[in-house]
PDB file of N, CA and C in Angstrom:
ATOM      1  N   THR A 400       2.065  17.861  -8.572  1.00 59.00           N
ATOM      2  CA  THR A 400       2.656  17.161  -9.847  1.00 59.00           C
ATOM      3  C   THR A 400       3.155  15.617  -8.775  1.00 59.00           C
ATOM      4  N   ASP A 401       4.267  16.116  -7.794  1.00 81.00           N
ATOM      5  CA  ASP A 401       5.183  15.025  -7.224  1.00 81.00           C
ATOM      6  C   ASP A 401       4.678  13.967  -6.768  1.00 81.00           C
ATOM      7  N   GLN A 402       3.368  14.135  -6.534  1.00 79.00           N
ATOM      8  CA  GLN A 402       2.757  12.739  -6.049  1.00 79.00           C
ATOM      9  C   GLN A 402       2.526  12.272  -7.096  1.00 79.00           C
ATOM     10  N   ILE A 403       1.481  12.517  -8.035  1.00 85.00           N
ATOM     11  CA  ILE A 403       1.617  12.133  -9.110  1.00 85.00           C
ATOM     12  C   ILE A 403       2.405  11.297  -9.712  1.00 85.00           C
ATOM     13  N   MET A 404       3.270  12.049  -9.763  1.00 86.00           N
ATOM     14  CA  MET A 404       4.883  11.457 -10.553  1.00 86.00           C
ATOM     15  C   MET A 404       5.156  10.414  -9.433  1.00 86.00           C
ATOM     16  N   ASN A 405       5.299  10.611  -8.288  1.00 90.00           N
ATOM     17  CA  ASN A 405       5.515   9.427  -7.382  1.00 90.00           C
ATOM     18  C   ASN A 405       4.868   8.060  -7.396  1.00 90.00           C
ATOM     19  N   LEU A 406       3.402   8.536  -7.548  1.00 92.00           N
ATOM     20  CA  LEU A 406       2.257   7.449  -8.015  1.00 92.00           C
ATOM     21  C   LEU A 406       2.893   6.484  -9.553  1.00 92.00           C
ATOM     22  N   MET A 407       2.736   7.300 -10.407  1.00 95.00           N
ATOM     23  CA  MET A 407       3.386   6.892 -11.625  1.00 95.00           C
ATOM     24  C   MET A 407       4.611   5.491 -11.256  1.00 95.00           C
ATOM     25  N   TYR A 408       5.751   6.149 -10.624  1.00 95.00           N
ATOM     26  CA  TYR A 408       6.627   5.476 -10.425  1.00 95.00           C
ATOM     27  C   TYR A 408       6.593   4.128  -9.783  1.00 95.00           C
ATOM     28  N   ILE A 409       5.542   4.857  -8.505  1.00 95.00           N
ATOM     29  CA  ILE A 409       5.726   3.155  -7.969  1.00 95.00           C
ATOM     30  C   ILE A 409       4.705   2.288  -8.743  1.00 95.00           C
ATOM     31  N   GLN A 410       3.725   2.780  -9.429  1.00 96.00           N
ATOM     32  CA  GLN A 410       3.219   1.863  -9.829  1.00 96.00           C
ATOM     33  C   GLN A 410       3.693   1.112 -11.520  1.00 96.00           C
ATOM     34  N   ASN A 411       4.977   1.643 -11.957  1.00 96.00           N
ATOM     35  CA  ASN A 411       5.670   0.795 -13.014  1.00 96.00           C
ATOM     36  C   ASN A 411       6.393  -0.306 -12.628  1.00 96.00           C
ATOM     37  N   LEU A 412       6.690   0.522 -10.899  1.00 97.00           N
ATOM     38  CA  LEU A 412       7.579  -0.515 -10.610  1.00 97.00           C
ATOM     39  C   LEU A 412       6.607  -1.846  -9.480  1.00 97.00           C
ATOM     40  N   TYR A 413       5.850  -0.944  -9.140  1.00 97.00           N
ATOM     41  CA  TYR A 413       4.486  -2.639  -9.038  1.00 97.00           C
ATOM     42  C   TYR A 413       4.186  -3.769 -10.337  1.00 97.00           C
ATOM     43  N   PHE A 414       4.228  -2.555 -11.131  1.00 97.00           N
ATOM     44  CA  PHE A 414       3.161  -3.540 -12.155  1.00 97.00           C
ATOM     45  C   PHE A 414       4.635  -4.134 -12.810  1.00 97.00           C
ATOM     46  N   SER A 415       5.756  -4.162 -12.659  1.00 97.00           N
ATOM     47  CA  SER A 415       6.824  -4.955 -13.117  1.00 97.00           C
ATOM     48  C   SER A 415       7.469  -5.915 -11.995  1.00 97.00           C
ATOM     49  N   ASN A 416       6.517  -6.021 -10.990  1.00 97.00           N
ATOM     50  CA  ASN A 416       7.186  -6.780  -9.618  1.00 97.00           C
ATOM     51  C   ASN A 416       8.637  -6.299  -9.348  1.00 97.00           C
ATOM     52  N   GLN A 417       8.971  -5.066  -9.280  1.00 97.00           N
ATOM     53  CA  GLN A 417       9.941  -4.692  -8.856  1.00 97.00           C
ATOM     54  C   GLN A 417       9.674  -3.818  -7.500  1.00 97.00           C
ATOM     55  N   PHE A 418       9.180  -5.434  -6.475  1.00 97.00           N
ATOM     56  CA  PHE A 418       8.628  -5.198  -5.454  1.00 97.00           C
ATOM     57  C   PHE A 418       9.607  -4.310  -4.420  1.00 97.00           C
ATOM     58  N   ALA A 419      10.929  -4.914  -4.441  1.00 97.00           N
ATOM     59  CA  ALA A 419      11.686  -4.303  -3.396  1.00 97.00           C
ATOM     60  C   ALA A 419      12.234  -2.697  -3.404  1.00 97.00           C
ATOM     61  N   SER A 420      12.130  -2.683  -4.897  1.00 96.00           N
ATOM     62  CA  SER A 420      12.487  -1.239  -5.020  1.00 96.00           C
ATOM     63  C   SER A 420      11.221  -0.186  -5.085  1.00 96.00           C
ATOM     64  N   ALA A 421      10.420  -0.748  -5.143  1.00 96.00           N
ATOM     65  CA  ALA A 421       9.234  -0.423  -4.825  1.00 96.00           C
ATOM     66  C   ALA A 421       9.002   0.315  -3.270  1.00 96.00           C
ATOM     67  N   LYS A 422       9.730  -0.655  -2.740  1.00 96.00           N
ATOM     68  CA  LYS A 422       9.320  -0.865  -1.097  1.00 96.00           C
ATOM     69  C   LYS A 422      10.367   0.219  -1.039  1.00 96.00           C
ATOM     70  N   GLU A 423      11.632   0.649  -1.134  1.00 95.00           N
ATOM     71  CA  GLU A 423      12.470   1.277  -1.009  1.00 95.00           C
ATOM     72  C   GLU A 423      11.935   2.648  -1.595  1.00 95.00           C
ATOM     73  N   ALA A 424      11.543   3.169  -2.715  1.00 93.00           N
ATOM     74  CA  ALA A 424      11.384   4.247  -2.657  1.00 93.00           C
ATOM     75  C   ALA A 424      10.174   5.087  -1.863  1.00 93.00           C
ATOM     76  N   LEU A 425       9.189   4.024  -1.419  1.00 94.00           N
ATOM     77  CA  LEU A 425       8.192   4.394  -0.639  1.00 94.00           C
ATOM     78  C   LEU A 425       8.820   4.605   0.839  1.00 94.00           C
ATOM     79  N   ASN A 426      10.109   4.103   1.157  1.00 92.00           N
ATOM     80  CA  ASN A 426      10.558   4.001   2.423  1.00 92.00           C
ATOM     81  C   ASN A 426      11.163   5.640   2.788  1.00 92.00           C
ATOM     82  N   ASP A 427      11.202   6.409   1.327  1.00 89.00           N
ATOM     83  CA  ASP A 427      12.578   7.547   1.307  1.00 89.00           C
ATOM     84  C   ASP A 427      11.380   8.877   1.416  1.00 89.00           C
ATOM     85  N   VAL A 428       9.778   8.067   1.748  1.00 88.00           N
ATOM     86  CA  VAL A 428       8.618   9.250   1.923  1.00 88.00           C
ATOM     87  C   VAL A 428       8.210   8.859   2.802  1.00 88.00           C
ATOM     88  N   ASP A 429       8.021   9.973   3.639  1.00 91.00           N
ATOM     89  CA  ASP A 429       7.597  10.084   5.285  1.00 91.00           C
ATOM     90  C   ASP A 429       6.099   9.476   5.104  1.00 91.00           C
ATOM     91  N   ILE A 430       5.620   8.584   5.916  1.00 93.00           N
ATOM     92  CA  ILE A 430       4.041   8.182   5.541  1.00 93.00           C
ATOM     93  C   ILE A 430       3.347   9.140   5.658  1.00 93.00           C
ATOM     94  N   ASN A 431       3.364  10.186   6.694  1.00 93.00           N
ATOM     95  CA  ASN A 431       2.133  11.360   6.328  1.00 93.00           C
ATOM     96  C   ASN A 431       2.240  12.219   5.778  1.00 93.00           C
ATOM     97  N   GLN A 432       3.048  11.921   4.544  1.00 91.00           N
ATOM     98  CA  GLN A 432       3.091  12.905   3.422  1.00 91.00           C
ATOM     99  C   GLN A 432       2.636  11.671   1.997  1.00 91.00           C
ATOM    100  N   LEU A 433       2.386  10.733   2.709  1.00 93.00           N
ATOM    101  CA  LEU A 433       1.547   9.250   1.412  1.00 93.00           C
ATOM    102  C   LEU A 433       0.433   9.576   1.281  1.00 93.00           C
ATOM    103  N   SER A 434      -0.217   9.515  -0.278  1.00 94.00           N
ATOM    104  CA  SER A 434      -1.252  10.138  -0.862  1.00 94.00           C
ATOM    105  C   SER A 434      -2.122   8.396  -0.335  1.00 94.00           C
ATOM    106  N   GLU A 435      -3.584   8.628  -0.584  1.00 96.00           N
ATOM    107  CA  GLU A 435      -4.066   7.143  -0.255  1.00 96.00           C
ATOM    108  C   GLU A 435      -3.726   6.520  -1.506  1.00 96.00           C
ATOM    109  N   ASP A 436      -3.554   6.516  -2.609  1.00 96.00           N
ATOM    110  CA  ASP A 436      -3.032   5.904  -3.846  1.00 96.00           C
ATOM    111  C   ASP A 436      -1.304   5.227  -3.007  1.00 96.00           C
ATOM    112  N   LEU A 437      -1.195   6.021  -3.114  1.00 96.00           N
ATOM    113  CA  LEU A 437       0.468   5.565  -2.279  1.00 96.00           C
ATOM    114  C   LEU A 437       0.303   4.660  -1.136  1.00 96.00           C
ATOM    115  N   LEU A 438      -0.238   4.514  -0.141  1.00 97.00           N
ATOM    116  CA  LEU A 438      -0.559   3.575   1.206  1.00 97.00           C
ATOM    117  C   LEU A 438      -1.199   2.660   0.833  1.00 97.00           C
ATOM    118  N   LEU A 439      -1.925   2.654  -0.669  1.00 97.00           N
ATOM    119  CA  LEU A 439      -2.761   1.397  -1.129  1.00 97.00           C
ATOM    120  C   LEU A 439      -1.929   0.907  -1.462  1.00 97.00           C
ATOM    121  N   TYR A 440      -0.722   1.219  -2.677  1.00 97.00           N
ATOM    122  CA  TYR A 440       0.375   0.532  -2.871  1.00 97.00           C
ATOM    123  C   TYR A 440       1.544  -0.182  -1.607  1.00 97.00           C
ATOM    124  N   LYS A 441       1.296   0.483  -0.995  1.00 97.00           N
ATOM    125  CA  LYS A 441       2.781   0.257  -0.151  1.00 97.00           C
ATOM    126  C   LYS A 441       1.458  -0.835   0.766  1.00 97.00           C
ATOM    127  N   ILE A 442       0.937  -0.750   0.944  1.00 98.00           N
ATOM    128  CA  ILE A 442      -0.238  -2.291   1.731  1.00 98.00           C
ATOM    129  C   ILE A 442       0.571  -3.379   0.801  1.00 98.00           C
ATOM    130  N   LYS A 443       0.367  -3.076  -0.640  1.00 97.00           N
ATOM    131  CA  LYS A 443       0.135  -4.165  -1.714  1.00 97.00           C
ATOM    132  C   LYS A 443       0.950  -4.616  -1.740  1.00 97.00           C
ATOM    133  N   ILE A 444       2.613  -3.839  -1.679  1.00 97.00           N
ATOM    134  CA  ILE A 444       3.790  -4.683  -2.202  1.00 97.00           C
ATOM    135  C   ILE A 444       3.917  -5.374  -0.483  1.00 97.00           C
ATOM    136  N   ASP A 445       3.686  -4.053   0.652  1.00 97.00           N
ATOM    137  CA  ASP A 445       4.070  -5.397   1.945  1.00 97.00           C
ATOM    138  C   ASP A 445       3.071  -6.502   1.841  1.00 97.00           C
ATOM    139  N   ILE A 446       2.716  -6.803   1.249  1.00 96.00           N
ATOM    140  CA  ILE A 446       1.874  -8.381   0.942  1.00 96.00           C
ATOM    141  C   ILE A 446       2.874  -8.914   0.471  1.00 96.00           C
ATOM    142  N   LYS A 447       3.290  -8.313  -1.062  1.00 96.00           N
ATOM    143  CA  LYS A 447       3.846  -9.542  -1.676  1.00 96.00           C
ATOM    144  C   LYS A 447       4.872  -9.784  -1.684  1.00 96.00           C
ATOM    145  N   LEU A 448       5.590  -8.919  -0.788  1.00 97.00           N
ATOM    146  CA  LEU A 448       7.119  -8.907   0.256  1.00 97.00           C
ATOM    147  C   LEU A 448       6.903  -9.940   1.697  1.00 97.00           C
ATOM    148  N   LYS A 449       5.674 -10.462   1.749  1.00 95.00           N
ATOM    149  CA  LYS A 449       5.290 -11.267   2.833  1.00 95.00           C
ATOM    150  C   LYS A 449       5.433 -10.428   4.423  1.00 95.00           C
ATOM    151  N   ASN A 450       5.505  -8.721   4.213  1.00 96.00           N
ATOM    152  CA  ASN A 450       6.399  -7.634   5.253  1.00 96.00           C
ATOM    153  C   ASN A 450       4.484  -7.835   5.851  1.00 96.00           C
ATOM    154  N   ILE A 451       3.741  -9.136   6.285  1.00 96.00           N
ATOM    155  CA  ILE A 451       2.308  -8.619   6.571  1.00 96.00           C
ATOM    156  C   ILE A 451       2.522  -8.056   7.754  1.00 96.00           C
ATOM    157  N   GLU A 452       3.491  -7.428   8.624  1.00 96.00           N
ATOM    158  CA  GLU A 452       2.939  -6.671  10.027  1.00 96.00           C
ATOM    159  C   GLU A 452       3.220  -5.498   9.686  1.00 96.00           C
ATOM    160  N   ASP A 453       3.967  -5.060   8.491  1.00 96.00           N
ATOM    161  CA  ASP A 453       3.636  -3.854   8.414  1.00 96.00           C
ATOM    162  C   ASP A 453       2.617  -3.220   6.815  1.00 96.00           C
ATOM    163  N   ALA A 454       2.136  -4.425   6.668  1.00 97.00           N
ATOM    164  CA  ALA A 454       1.055  -4.013   5.423  1.00 97.00           C
ATOM    165  C   ALA A 454      -0.257  -3.658   6.959  1.00 97.00           C
ATOM    166  N   ILE A 455      -0.263  -4.675   8.027  1.00 97.00           N
ATOM    167  CA  ILE A 455      -2.046  -4.610   8.737  1.00 97.00           C
ATOM    168  C   ILE A 455      -1.370  -3.153   9.201  1.00 97.00           C
ATOM    169  N   SER A 456      -0.260  -2.761   9.428  1.00 97.00           N
ATOM    170  CA  SER A 456       0.203  -1.243  10.144  1.00 97.00           C
ATOM    171  C   SER A 456       0.017   0.041   9.264  1.00 97.00           C
ATOM    172  N   THR A 457       0.477  -0.256   7.959  1.00 97.00           N
ATOM    173  CA  THR A 457      -0.494   0.551   7.309  1.00 97.00           C
ATOM    174  C   THR A 457      -1.816   0.505   7.030  1.00 97.00           C
ATOM    175  N   ILE A 458      -2.137  -0.269   6.676  1.00 98.00           N
ATOM    176  CA  ILE A 458      -4.239  -0.494   6.727  1.00 98.00           C
ATOM    177  C   ILE A 458      -5.055   0.070   8.227  1.00 98.00           C
ATOM    178  N   ASP A 459      -3.857  -0.388   8.981  1.00 98.00           N
ATOM    179  CA  ASP A 459      -4.402   0.703  10.552  1.00 98.00           C
ATOM    180  C   ASP A 459      -4.517   1.988  10.610  1.00 98.00           C
ATOM    181  N   TYR A 460      -3.251   2.543   9.726  1.00 98.00           N
ATOM    182  CA  TYR A 460      -2.919   3.963   9.844  1.00 98.00           C
ATOM    183  C   TYR A 460      -3.841   4.354   8.315  1.00 98.00           C
ATOM    184  N   PHE A 461      -3.879   3.564   7.258  1.00 98.00           N
ATOM    185  CA  PHE A 461      -4.911   4.184   6.180  1.00 98.00           C
ATOM    186  C   PHE A 461      -6.300   4.785   6.726  1.00 98.00           C
ATOM    187  N   SER A 462      -6.801   3.195   7.347  1.00 97.00           N
ATOM    188  CA  SER A 462      -8.057   3.572   8.208  1.00 97.00           C
ATOM    189  C   SER A 462      -8.488   4.487   8.790  1.00 97.00           C
ATOM    190  N   ASN A 463      -7.442   4.495   9.839  1.00 97.00           N
ATOM    191  CA  ASN A 463      -8.100   5.826  11.067  1.00 97.00           C
ATOM    192  C   ASN A 463      -7.636   7.516   9.789  1.00 97.00           C
ATOM    193  N   LYS A 464      -6.501   7.140   9.033  1.00 97.00           N
ATOM    194  CA  LYS A 464      -6.399   8.857   8.653  1.00 97.00           C
ATOM    195  C   LYS A 464      -7.750   8.901   7.594  1.00 97.00           C
ATOM    196  N   PHE A 465      -7.819   8.009   6.273  1.00 97.00           N
ATOM    197  CA  PHE A 465      -8.966   8.383   5.608  1.00 97.00           C
ATOM    198  C   PHE A 465     -10.075   7.001   5.762  1.00 97.00           C
ATOM    199  N   PRO A 466     -11.170   7.181   6.355  1.00 96.00           N
ATOM    200  CA  PRO A 466     -11.784   6.271   6.821  1.00 96.00           C
ATOM    201  C   PRO A 466     -12.762   6.485   5.649  1.00 96.00           C
ATOM    202  N   ASN A 467     -13.299   7.286   5.460  1.00 97.00           N
ATOM    203  CA  ASN A 467     -14.154   8.029   4.704  1.00 97.00           C
ATOM    204  C   ASN A 467     -13.786   7.731   2.928  1.00 97.00           C
ATOM    205  N   SER A 468     -12.156   7.416   2.311  1.00 97.00           N
ATOM    206  CA  SER A 468     -11.585   7.211   1.538  1.00 97.00           C
ATOM    207  C   SER A 468     -12.716   6.467   0.064  1.00 97.00           C
ATOM    208  N   ASP A 469     -12.630   6.302  -0.600  1.00 98.00           N
ATOM    209  CA  ASP A 469     -12.824   5.503  -2.285  1.00 98.00           C
ATOM    210  C   ASP A 469     -12.257   4.553  -2.400  1.00 98.00           C
ATOM    211  N   LEU A 470     -11.185   4.697  -1.745  1.00 98.00           N
ATOM    212  CA  LEU A 470     -10.000   3.499  -1.743  1.00 98.00           C
ATOM    213  C   LEU A 470     -10.104   2.090  -1.097  1.00 98.00           C
ATOM    214  N   MET A 471     -10.986   2.627   0.142  1.00 98.00           N
ATOM    215  CA  MET A 471     -11.292   2.577   1.589  1.00 98.00           C
ATOM    216  C   MET A 471     -11.965   0.491   1.329  1.00 98.00           C
ATOM    217  N   PRO A 472     -12.738   0.332   0.463  1.00 97.00           N
ATOM    218  CA  PRO A 472     -13.048  -1.447   0.005  1.00 97.00           C
ATOM    219  C   PRO A 472     -11.783  -2.070  -0.491  1.00 97.00           C
ATOM    220  N   TYR A 473     -10.772  -1.185  -1.351  1.00 97.00           N
ATOM    221  CA  TYR A 473      -9.567  -2.144  -1.978  1.00 97.00           C
ATOM    222  C   TYR A 473      -9.074  -2.435   0.086  1.00 97.00           C
ATOM    223  N   VAL A 474      -8.771  -1.517   0.368  1.00 98.00           N
ATOM    224  CA  VAL A 474      -7.987  -1.864   1.680  1.00 98.00           C
ATOM    225  C   VAL A 474      -8.475  -2.908   2.872  1.00 98.00           C
ATOM    226  N   ILE A 475      -9.901  -2.940   2.983  1.00 97.00           N
ATOM    227  CA  ILE A 475     -10.843  -4.073   3.434  1.00 97.00           C
ATOM    228  C   ILE A 475      -9.985  -5.024   2.695  1.00 97.00           C
ATOM    229  N   TYR A 476     -10.522  -5.241   0.898  1.00 97.00           N
ATOM    230  CA  TYR A 476      -9.806  -6.584   0.691  1.00 97.00           C
ATOM    231  C   TYR A 476      -8.170  -7.289   0.602  1.00 97.00           C
ATOM    232  N   GLU A 477      -7.743  -5.733   0.854  1.00 96.00           N
ATOM    233  CA  GLU A 477      -6.060  -6.811   1.340  1.00 96.00           C
ATOM    234  C   GLU A 477      -6.148  -6.975   2.210  1.00 96.00           C
ATOM    235  N   LYS A 478      -6.841  -6.346   3.555  1.00 96.00           N
ATOM    236  CA  LYS A 478      -6.829  -6.888   4.847  1.00 96.00           C
ATOM    237  C   LYS A 478      -7.771  -8.627   4.881  1.00 96.00           C
ATOM    238  N   LYS A 479      -8.528  -8.469   4.369  1.00 96.00           N
ATOM    239  CA  LYS A 479      -9.344 -10.181   3.994  1.00 96.00           C
ATOM    240  C   LYS A 479      -8.415 -10.891   3.224  1.00 96.00           C
ATOM    241  N   LEU A 480      -7.367 -10.471   2.479  1.00 92.00           N
ATOM    242  CA  LEU A 480      -6.376 -10.948   2.111  1.00 92.00           C
ATOM    243  C   LEU A 480      -5.265 -11.658   3.032  1.00 92.00           C
ATOM    244  N   ILE A 481      -4.726 -11.193   4.101  1.00 93.00           N
ATOM    245  CA  ILE A 481      -4.175 -10.982   4.871  1.00 93.00           C
ATOM    246  C   ILE A 481      -4.542 -12.004   6.389  1.00 93.00           C
ATOM    247  N   ASP A 482      -6.748 -12.025   6.254  1.00 92.00           N
ATOM    248  CA  ASP A 482      -6.788 -12.963   7.106  1.00 92.00           C
ATOM    249  C   ASP A 482      -6.834 -14.393   6.935  1.00 92.00           C
ATOM    250  N   ASN A 483      -7.104 -14.517   5.113  1.00 90.00           N
ATOM    251  CA  ASN A 483      -7.419 -15.221   4.879  1.00 90.00           C
ATOM    252  C   ASN A 483      -6.043 -16.170   5.003  1.00 90.00           C
ATOM    253  N   THR A 484      -5.153 -15.773   4.726  1.00 83.00           N
ATOM    254  CA  THR A 484      -4.033 -16.357   4.584  1.00 83.00           C
ATOM    255  C   THR A 484      -3.316 -16.989   5.652  1.00 83.00           C
ATOM    256  N   ASN A 485      -3.704 -16.319   7.163  1.00 76.00           N
ATOM    257  CA  ASN A 485      -3.089 -16.333   8.079  1.00 76.00           C
ATOM    258  C   ASN A 485      -4.354 -17.338   9.093  1.00 76.00           C
ATOM    259  N   ASN A 486      -5.334 -17.827   8.063  1.00 75.00           N
ATOM    260  CA  ASN A 486      -6.174 -18.996   8.716  1.00 75.00           C
ATOM    261  C   ASN A 486      -6.240 -19.999   8.020  1.00 75.00           C
ATOM    262  N   GLU A 487      -4.779 -20.151   7.081  1.00 71.00           N
ATOM    263  CA  GLU A 487      -5.118 -21.383   5.932  1.00 71.00           C
ATOM    264  C   GLU A 487      -3.910 -21.953   6.373  1.00 71.00           C
TER     265      GLU A 487
END
């Protein structure tokens, strides 16, 4: 239930555009303890905050830790967003 509460908290911060607060809350948790959902939000938040290197690092971590995740298409989409932004 802690994971669910954390996810709901991060989602609320994300959807209320409180990206810096969400980033702080995620940084308080060891990356190895983050669920697939929270890792995806970490990627999305880093992109919103223009922390592109952090986002790429988390994408790589996610891809290695959860290669068969149902969320992988979303992670790939976020990576394409970064690639498209960097190529403009």
